[in-house]
mmCIF file of C-alpha atoms in Angstrom:
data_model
loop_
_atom_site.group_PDB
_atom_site.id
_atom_site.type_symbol
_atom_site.label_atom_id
_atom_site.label_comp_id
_atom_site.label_asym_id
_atom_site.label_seq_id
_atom_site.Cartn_x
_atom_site.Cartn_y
_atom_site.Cartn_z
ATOM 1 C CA UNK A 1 -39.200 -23.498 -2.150
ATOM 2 C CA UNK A 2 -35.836 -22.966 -3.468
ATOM 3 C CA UNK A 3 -35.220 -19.288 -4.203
ATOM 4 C CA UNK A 4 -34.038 -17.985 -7.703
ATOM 5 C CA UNK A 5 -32.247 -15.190 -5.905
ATOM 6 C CA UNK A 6 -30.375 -14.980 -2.938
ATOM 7 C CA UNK A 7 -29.253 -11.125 -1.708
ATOM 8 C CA UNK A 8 -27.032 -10.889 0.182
ATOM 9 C CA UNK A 9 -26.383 -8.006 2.230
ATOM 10 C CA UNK A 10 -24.020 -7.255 4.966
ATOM 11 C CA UNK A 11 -24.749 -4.636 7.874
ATOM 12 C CA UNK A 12 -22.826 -2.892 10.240
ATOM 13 C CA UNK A 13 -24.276 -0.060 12.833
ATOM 14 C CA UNK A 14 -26.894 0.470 10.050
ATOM 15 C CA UNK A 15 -30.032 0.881 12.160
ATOM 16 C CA UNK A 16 -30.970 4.320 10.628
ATOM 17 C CA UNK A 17 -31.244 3.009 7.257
ATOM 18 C CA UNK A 18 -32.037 -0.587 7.614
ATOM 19 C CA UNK A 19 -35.773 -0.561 7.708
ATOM 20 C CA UNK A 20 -35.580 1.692 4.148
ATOM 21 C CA UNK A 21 -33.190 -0.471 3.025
ATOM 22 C CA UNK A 22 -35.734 -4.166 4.059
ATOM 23 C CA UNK A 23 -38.905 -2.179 1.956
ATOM 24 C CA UNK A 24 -37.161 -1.059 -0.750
ATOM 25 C CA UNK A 25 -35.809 -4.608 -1.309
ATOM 26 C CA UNK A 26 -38.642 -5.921 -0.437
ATOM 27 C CA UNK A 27 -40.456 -3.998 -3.030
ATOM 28 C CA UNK A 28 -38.085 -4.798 -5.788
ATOM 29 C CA UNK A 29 -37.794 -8.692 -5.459
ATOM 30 C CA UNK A 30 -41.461 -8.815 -4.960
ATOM 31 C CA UNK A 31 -41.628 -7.388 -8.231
ATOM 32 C CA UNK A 32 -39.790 -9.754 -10.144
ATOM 33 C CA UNK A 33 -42.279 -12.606 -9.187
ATOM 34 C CA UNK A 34 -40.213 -15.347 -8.714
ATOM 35 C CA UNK A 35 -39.205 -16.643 -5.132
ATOM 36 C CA UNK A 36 -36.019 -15.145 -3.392
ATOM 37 C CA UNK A 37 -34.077 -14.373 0.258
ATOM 38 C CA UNK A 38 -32.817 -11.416 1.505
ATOM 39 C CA UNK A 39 -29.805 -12.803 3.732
ATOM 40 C CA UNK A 40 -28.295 -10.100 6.422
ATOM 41 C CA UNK A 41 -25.465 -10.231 8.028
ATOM 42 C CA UNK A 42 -24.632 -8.553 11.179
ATOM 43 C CA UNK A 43 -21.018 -7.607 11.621
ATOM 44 C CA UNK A 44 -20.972 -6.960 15.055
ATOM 45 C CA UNK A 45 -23.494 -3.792 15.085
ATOM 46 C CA UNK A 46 -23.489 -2.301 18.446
ATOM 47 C CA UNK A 47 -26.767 -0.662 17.701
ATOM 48 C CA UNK A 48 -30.229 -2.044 17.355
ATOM 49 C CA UNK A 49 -29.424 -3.402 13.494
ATOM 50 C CA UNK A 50 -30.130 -6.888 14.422
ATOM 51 C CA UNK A 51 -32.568 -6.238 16.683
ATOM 52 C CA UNK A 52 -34.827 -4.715 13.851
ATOM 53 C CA UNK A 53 -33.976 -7.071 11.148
ATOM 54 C CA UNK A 54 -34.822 -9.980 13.444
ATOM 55 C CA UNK A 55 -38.636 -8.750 13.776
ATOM 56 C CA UNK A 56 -38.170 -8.627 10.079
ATOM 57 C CA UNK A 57 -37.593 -12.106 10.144
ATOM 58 C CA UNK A 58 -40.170 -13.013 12.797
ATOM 59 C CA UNK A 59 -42.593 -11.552 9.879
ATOM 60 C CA UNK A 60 -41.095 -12.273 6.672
ATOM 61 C CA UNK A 61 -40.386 -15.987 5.839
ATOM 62 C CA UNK A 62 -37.752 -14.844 2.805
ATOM 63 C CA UNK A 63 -35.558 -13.162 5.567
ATOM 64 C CA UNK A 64 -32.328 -14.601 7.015
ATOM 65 C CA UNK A 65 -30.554 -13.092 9.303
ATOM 66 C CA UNK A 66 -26.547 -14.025 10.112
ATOM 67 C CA UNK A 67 -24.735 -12.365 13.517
ATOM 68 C CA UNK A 68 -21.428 -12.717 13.765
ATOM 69 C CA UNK A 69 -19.778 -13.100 17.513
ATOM 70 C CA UNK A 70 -17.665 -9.642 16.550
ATOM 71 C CA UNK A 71 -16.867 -7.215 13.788
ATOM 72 C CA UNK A 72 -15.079 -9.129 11.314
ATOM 73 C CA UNK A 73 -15.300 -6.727 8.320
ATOM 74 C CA UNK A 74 -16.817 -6.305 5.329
ATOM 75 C CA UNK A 75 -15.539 -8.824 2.900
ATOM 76 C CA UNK A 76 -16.016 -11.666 5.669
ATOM 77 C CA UNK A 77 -19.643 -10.458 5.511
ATOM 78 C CA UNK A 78 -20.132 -11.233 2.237
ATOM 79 C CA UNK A 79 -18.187 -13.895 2.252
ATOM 80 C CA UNK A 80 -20.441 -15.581 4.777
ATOM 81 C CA UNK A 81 -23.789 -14.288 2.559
ATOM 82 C CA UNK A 82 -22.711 -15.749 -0.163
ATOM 83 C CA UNK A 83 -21.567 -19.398 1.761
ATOM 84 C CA UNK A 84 -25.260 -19.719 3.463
ATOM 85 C CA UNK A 85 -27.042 -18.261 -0.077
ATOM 86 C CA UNK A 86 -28.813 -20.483 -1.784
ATOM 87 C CA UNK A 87 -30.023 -19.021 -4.598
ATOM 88 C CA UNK A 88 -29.250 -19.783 -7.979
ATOM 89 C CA UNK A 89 -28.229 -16.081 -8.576
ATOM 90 C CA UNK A 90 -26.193 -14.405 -5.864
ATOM 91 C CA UNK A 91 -26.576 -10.697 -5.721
ATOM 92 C CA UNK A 92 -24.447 -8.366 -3.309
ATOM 93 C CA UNK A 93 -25.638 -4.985 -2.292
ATOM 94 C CA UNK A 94 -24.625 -2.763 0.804
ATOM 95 C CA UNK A 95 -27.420 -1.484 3.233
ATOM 96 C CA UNK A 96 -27.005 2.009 2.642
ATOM 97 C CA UNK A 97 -28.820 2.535 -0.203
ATOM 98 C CA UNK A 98 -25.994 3.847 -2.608
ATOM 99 C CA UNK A 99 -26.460 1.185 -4.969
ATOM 100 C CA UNK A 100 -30.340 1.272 -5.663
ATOM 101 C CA UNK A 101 -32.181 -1.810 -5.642
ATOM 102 C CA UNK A 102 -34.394 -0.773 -8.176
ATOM 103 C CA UNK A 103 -31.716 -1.973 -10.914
ATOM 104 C CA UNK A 104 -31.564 -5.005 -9.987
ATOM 105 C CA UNK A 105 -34.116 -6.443 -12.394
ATOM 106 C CA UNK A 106 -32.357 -5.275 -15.217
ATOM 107 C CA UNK A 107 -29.008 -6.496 -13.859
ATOM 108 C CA UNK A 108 -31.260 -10.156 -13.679
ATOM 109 C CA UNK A 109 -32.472 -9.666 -17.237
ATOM 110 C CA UNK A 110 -29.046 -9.465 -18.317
ATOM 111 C CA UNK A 111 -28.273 -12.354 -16.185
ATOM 112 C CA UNK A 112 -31.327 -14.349 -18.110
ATOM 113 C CA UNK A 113 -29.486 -13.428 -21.650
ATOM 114 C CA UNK A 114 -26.484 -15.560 -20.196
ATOM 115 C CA UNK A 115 -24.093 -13.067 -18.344
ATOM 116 C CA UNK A 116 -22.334 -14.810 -15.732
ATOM 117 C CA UNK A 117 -21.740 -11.851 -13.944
ATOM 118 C CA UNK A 118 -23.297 -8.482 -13.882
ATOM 119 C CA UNK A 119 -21.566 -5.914 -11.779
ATOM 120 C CA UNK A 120 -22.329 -2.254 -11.537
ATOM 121 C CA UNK A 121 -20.316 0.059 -12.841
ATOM 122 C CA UNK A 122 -20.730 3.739 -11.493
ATOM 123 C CA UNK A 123 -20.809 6.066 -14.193
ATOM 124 C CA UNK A 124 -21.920 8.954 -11.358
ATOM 125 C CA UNK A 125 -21.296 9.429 -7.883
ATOM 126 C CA UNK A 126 -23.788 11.779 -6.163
ATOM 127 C CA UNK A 127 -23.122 13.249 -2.609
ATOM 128 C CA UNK A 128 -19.078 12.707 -2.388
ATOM 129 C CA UNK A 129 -16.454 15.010 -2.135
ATOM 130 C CA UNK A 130 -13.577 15.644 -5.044
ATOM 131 C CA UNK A 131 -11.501 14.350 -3.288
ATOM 132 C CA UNK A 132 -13.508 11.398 -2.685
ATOM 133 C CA UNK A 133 -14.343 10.943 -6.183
ATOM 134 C CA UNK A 134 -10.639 11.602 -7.381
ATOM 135 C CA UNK A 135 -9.260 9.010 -4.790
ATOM 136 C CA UNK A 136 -11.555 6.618 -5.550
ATOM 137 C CA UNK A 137 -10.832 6.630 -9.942
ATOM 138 C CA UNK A 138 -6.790 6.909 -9.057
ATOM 139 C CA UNK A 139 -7.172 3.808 -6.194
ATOM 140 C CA UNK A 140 -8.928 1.555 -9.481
ATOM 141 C CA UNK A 141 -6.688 2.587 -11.800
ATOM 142 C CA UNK A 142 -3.258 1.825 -9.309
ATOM 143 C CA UNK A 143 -4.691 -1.477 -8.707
ATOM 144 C CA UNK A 144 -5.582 -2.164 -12.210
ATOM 145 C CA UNK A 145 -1.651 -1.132 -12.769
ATOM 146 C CA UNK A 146 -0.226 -3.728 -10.216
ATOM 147 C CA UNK A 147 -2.646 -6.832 -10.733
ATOM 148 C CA UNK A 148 -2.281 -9.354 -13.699
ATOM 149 C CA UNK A 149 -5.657 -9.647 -14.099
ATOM 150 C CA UNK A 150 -8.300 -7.159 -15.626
ATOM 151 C CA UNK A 151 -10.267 -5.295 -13.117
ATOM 152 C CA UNK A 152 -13.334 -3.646 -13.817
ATOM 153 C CA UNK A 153 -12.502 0.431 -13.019
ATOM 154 C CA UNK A 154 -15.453 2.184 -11.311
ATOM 155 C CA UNK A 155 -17.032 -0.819 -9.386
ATOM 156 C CA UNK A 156 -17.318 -2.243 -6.066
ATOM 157 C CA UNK A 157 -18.980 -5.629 -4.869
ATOM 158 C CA UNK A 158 -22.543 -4.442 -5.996
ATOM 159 C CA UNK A 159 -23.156 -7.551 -8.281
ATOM 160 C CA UNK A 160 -25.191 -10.331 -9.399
ATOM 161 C CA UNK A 161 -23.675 -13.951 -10.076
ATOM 162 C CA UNK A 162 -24.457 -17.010 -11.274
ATOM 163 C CA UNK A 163 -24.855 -19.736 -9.188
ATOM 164 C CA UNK A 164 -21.631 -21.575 -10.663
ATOM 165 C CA UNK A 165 -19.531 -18.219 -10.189
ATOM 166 C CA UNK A 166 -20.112 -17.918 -6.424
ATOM 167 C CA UNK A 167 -19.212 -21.577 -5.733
ATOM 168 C CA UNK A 168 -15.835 -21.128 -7.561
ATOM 169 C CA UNK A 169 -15.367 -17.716 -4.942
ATOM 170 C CA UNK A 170 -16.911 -19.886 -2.198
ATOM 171 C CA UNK A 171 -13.902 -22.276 -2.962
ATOM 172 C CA UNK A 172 -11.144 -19.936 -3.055
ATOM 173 C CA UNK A 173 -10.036 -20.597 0.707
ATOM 174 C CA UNK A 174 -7.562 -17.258 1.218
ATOM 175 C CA UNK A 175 -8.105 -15.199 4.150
ATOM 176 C CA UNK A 176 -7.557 -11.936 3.469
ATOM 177 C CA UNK A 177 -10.520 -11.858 0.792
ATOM 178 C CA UNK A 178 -10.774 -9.004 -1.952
ATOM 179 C CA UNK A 179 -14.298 -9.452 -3.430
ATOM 180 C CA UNK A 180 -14.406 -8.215 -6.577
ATOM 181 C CA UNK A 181 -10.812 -9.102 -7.578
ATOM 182 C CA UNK A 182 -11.909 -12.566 -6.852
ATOM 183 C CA UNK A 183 -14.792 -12.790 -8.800
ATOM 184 C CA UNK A 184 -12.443 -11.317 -12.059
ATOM 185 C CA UNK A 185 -9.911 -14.438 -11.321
ATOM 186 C CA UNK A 186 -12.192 -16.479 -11.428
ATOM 187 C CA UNK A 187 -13.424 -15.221 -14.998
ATOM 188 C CA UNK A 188 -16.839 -16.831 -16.906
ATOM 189 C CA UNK A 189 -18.996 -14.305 -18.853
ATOM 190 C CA UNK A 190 -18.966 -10.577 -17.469
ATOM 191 C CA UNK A 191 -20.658 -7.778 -18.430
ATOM 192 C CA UNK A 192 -20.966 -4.241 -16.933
ATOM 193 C CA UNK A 193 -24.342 -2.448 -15.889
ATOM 194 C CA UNK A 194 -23.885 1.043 -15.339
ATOM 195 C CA UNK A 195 -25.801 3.120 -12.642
ATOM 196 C CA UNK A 196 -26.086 6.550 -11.216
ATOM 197 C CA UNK A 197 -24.351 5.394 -7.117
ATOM 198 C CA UNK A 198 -26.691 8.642 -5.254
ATOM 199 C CA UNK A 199 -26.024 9.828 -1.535
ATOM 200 C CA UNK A 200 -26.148 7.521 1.472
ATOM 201 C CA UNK A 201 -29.643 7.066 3.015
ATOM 202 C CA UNK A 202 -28.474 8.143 6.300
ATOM 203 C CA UNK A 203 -25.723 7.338 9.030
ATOM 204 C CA UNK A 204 -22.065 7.641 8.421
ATOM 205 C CA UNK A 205 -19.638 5.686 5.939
ATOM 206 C CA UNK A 206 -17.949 2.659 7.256
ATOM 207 C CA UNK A 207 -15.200 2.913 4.786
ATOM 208 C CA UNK A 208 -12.503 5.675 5.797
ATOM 209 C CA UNK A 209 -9.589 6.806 4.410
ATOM 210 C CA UNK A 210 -7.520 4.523 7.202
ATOM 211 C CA UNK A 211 -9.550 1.398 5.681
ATOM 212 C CA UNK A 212 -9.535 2.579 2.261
ATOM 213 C CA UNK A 213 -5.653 2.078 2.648
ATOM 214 C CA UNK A 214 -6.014 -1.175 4.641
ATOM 215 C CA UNK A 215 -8.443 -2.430 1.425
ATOM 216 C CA UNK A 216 -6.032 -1.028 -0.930
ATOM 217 C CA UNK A 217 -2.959 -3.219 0.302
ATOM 218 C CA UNK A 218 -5.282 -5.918 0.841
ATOM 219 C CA UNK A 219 -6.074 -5.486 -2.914
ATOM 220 C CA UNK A 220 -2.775 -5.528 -4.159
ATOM 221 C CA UNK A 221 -0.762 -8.732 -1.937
ATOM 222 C CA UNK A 222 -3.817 -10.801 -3.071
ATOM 223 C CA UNK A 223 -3.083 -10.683 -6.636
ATOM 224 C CA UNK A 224 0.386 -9.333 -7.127
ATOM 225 C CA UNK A 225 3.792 -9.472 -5.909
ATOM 226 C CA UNK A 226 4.938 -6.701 -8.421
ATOM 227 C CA UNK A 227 5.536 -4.375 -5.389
ATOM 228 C CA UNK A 228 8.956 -6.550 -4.490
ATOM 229 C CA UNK A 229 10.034 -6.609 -7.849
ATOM 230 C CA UNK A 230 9.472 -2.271 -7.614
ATOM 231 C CA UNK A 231 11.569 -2.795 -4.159
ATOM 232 C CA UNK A 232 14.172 -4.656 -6.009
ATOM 233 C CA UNK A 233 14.317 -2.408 -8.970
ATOM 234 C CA UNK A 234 14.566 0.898 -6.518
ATOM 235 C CA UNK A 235 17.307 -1.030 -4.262
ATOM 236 C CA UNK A 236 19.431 -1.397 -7.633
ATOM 237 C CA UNK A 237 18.733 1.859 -8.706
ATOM 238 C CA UNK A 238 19.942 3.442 -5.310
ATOM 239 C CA UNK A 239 22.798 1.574 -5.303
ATOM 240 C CA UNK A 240 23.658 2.055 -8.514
ATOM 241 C CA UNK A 241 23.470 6.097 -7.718
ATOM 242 C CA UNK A 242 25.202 5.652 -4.320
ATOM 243 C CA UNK A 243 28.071 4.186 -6.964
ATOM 244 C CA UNK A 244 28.441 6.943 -9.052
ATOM 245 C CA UNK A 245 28.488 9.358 -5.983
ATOM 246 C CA UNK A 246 31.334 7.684 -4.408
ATOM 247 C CA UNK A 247 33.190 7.902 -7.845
ATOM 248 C CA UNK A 248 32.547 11.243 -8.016
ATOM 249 C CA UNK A 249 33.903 11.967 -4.580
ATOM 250 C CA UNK A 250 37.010 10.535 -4.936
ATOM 251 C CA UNK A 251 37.671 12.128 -8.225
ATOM 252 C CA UNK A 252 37.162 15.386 -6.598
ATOM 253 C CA UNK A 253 39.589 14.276 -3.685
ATOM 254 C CA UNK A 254 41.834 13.355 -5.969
ATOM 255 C CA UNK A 255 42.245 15.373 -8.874
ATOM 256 C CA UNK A 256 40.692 18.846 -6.868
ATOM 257 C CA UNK A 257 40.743 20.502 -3.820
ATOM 258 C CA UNK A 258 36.863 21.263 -3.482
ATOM 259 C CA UNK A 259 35.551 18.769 -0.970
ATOM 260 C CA UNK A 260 34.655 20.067 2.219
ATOM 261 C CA UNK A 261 35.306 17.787 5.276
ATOM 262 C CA UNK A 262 32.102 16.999 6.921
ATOM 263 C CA UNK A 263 28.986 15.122 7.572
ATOM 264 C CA UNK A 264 26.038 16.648 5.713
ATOM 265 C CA UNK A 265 26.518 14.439 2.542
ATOM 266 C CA UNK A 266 27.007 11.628 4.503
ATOM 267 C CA UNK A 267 24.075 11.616 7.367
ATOM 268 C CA UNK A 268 21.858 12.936 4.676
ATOM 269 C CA UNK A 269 22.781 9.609 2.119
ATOM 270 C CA UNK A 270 22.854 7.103 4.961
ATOM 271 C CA UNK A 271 19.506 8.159 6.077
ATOM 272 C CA UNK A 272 17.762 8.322 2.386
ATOM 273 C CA UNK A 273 19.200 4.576 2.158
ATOM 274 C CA UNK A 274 17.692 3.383 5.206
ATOM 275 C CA UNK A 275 14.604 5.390 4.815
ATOM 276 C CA UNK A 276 14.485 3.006 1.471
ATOM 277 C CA UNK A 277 15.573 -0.134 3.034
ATOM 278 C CA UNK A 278 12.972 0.279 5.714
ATOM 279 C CA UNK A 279 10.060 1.047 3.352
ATOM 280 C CA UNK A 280 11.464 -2.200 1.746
ATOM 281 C CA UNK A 281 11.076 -4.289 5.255
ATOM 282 C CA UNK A 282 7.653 -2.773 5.301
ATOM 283 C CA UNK A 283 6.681 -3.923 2.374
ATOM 284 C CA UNK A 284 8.293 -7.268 2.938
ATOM 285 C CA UNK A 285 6.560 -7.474 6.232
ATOM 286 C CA UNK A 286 3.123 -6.753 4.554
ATOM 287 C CA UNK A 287 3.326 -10.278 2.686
ATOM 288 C CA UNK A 288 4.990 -12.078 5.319
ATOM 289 C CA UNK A 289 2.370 -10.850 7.653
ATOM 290 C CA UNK A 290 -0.883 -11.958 5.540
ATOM 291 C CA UNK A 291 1.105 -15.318 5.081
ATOM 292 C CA UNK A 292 0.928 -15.826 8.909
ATOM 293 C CA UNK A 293 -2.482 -15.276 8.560
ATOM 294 C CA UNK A 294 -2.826 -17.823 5.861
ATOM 295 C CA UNK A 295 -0.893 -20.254 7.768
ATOM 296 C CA UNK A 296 -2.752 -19.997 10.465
ATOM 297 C CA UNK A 297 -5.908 -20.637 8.799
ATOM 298 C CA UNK A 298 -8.083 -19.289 11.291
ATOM 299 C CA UNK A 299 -11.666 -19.361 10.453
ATOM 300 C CA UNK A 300 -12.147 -15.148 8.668
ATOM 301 C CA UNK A 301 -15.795 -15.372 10.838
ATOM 302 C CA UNK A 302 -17.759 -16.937 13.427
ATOM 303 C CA UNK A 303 -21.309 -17.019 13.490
ATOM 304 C CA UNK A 304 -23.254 -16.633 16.563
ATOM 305 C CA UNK A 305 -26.782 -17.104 15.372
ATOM 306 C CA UNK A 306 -28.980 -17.974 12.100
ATOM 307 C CA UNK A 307 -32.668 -16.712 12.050
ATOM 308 C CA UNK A 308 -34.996 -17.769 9.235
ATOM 309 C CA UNK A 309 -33.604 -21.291 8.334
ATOM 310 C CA UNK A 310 -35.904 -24.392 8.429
ATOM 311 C CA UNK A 311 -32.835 -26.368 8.465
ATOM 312 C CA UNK A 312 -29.101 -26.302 9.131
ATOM 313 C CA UNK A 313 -27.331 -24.860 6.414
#
């Protein structure tokens, strides 16, 4: 039977939360009374994670289970979840349990009233630090700043989606994938859902502050290129001062007798200026680097085994 929901959910080193997060799932769908699949995908877990979901699929003909050959990260995960789903609503929930299932049937009645998409919006977040919770609303609100489209503030990929969205994100062929960015491009009828996001279940976060950063850039070269057009503004801008500096010093070699022979000035300009023109390389490098990748075109995962499919997908 073709399921009305697929949910996808990717997992990485999760195996002290994953059999909370199978009932609790479980539980929910059931509850909605119309048939569904819970599709996991294992990103490489060097724990027992796939190990305990595939006894959950050995007993529960709704489960799918996806390992990859390696960790490819998160947003191949769901990229892959959301390729094999076959549902014809797509919803996208981590393991951990900071998004609760239980919402999810009013996120499908909204779906039912003819939202396209229904993403969660986090109007609390229990168990993180300030500086967690500051980093977090300032990292929306910068990418909001640099991207030409409208991005929800306060989300993540929790979300359900229509059929018809997910194939139009299943078709967008880029490698370095930012989920929920993608699913603004590609626009249709959105509507918020907001939730209370409470403490992780158990283990540790897989997002630090080293992939936050990795995610923000990833973020930002996807949709925009207004960081080169900063890098050309601040180039002008520094040579425009550099200008009026060396006007300045020649008027005072001229017309007084107050400059100082010496290389202070100097080493300290030269090395601002390259300090610039370096951070412009970087950035430079940054796109040049993720075109490579697109060039390439390099499969962004490889699956090394599908449990609970009848039938090649």
């Amino acid at each position: 039977m073709k399921p009305v929901y697929s949910v996808v959910v990717p997992v990485y080193n999760e195996e002290e939360v994953i059999a909370e997060s199978y009932k609790r799932l479980t539980t929910v769908m059931e509850s909605m009374k119309e048939p569904y699949e819970l599709i996991f995908i294992n990103d490489g877990s060097r724990d027992r994670t796939a190990q305990i979901i595939a006894e959950f699929v050995q007993n529960d003909s709704s489960v799918r289970l996806l390992n990859f050959t390696r960790n490819f990260g998160h947003m191949p995960a769901i990229t892959a979840g959301m390729e094999y789903a076959k549902g014809d609503a797509v919803i996208i929930i981590d393991a951990d349990l900071q998004d609760p299932p239980e919402v999810l049937p009013n996120m499908a009645k909204l779906w039912k009233e003819g939202y396209d998409v229904v993403y969660g919006k986090r109007k609390e977040r229990q168990g993180e630090s300030l500086f967690k919770e500051w980093s977090a609303k300032l990292f929306y609100r910068f990418i909001n700043s640099m991207v030409p489209i409208d991005l929800p503030v306060d989300t993540g990929e929790f979300r359900l989606m229509d059929r018809k969205v997910c194939d139009a994100v299943n078709n967008l062929r880029e490698k370095h994938r930012y989920i929920r960015g993608l699913v603004s491009w590609v626009g249709f009828k959105q509507v918020a859902y907001e939730y209370v996001r409470v403490e992780r279940f158990a283990g540790v976060t897989k997002y630090p502050l080293r992939k936050m950063m990795t995610f923000a850039m990833d973020a930002i070269t996807a949709f925009s290129y207004k960081p080169l057009k900063l890098a050309t503004t601040l180039g002008f801008i520094i040579s425009l001062c550099s200008f009026i500096y060396m006007v300045v010093i020649l008027w005072q070699w001229i017309f007084t007798d107050t400059t100082i022979a010496g290389w202070a000035s100097t080493v300290g300009l030269i090395s601002f200026t390259q300090g610039i023109v370096l951070m412009i390389l970087g950035l430079m490098g940054e796109y040049m680097g993720r075109i490579f990748e697109e060039v390439k075109n390099r499969p962004i995962y490889i699956v090394h085994e599908v449990l609970g499919y009848d039938e090649t997908v």
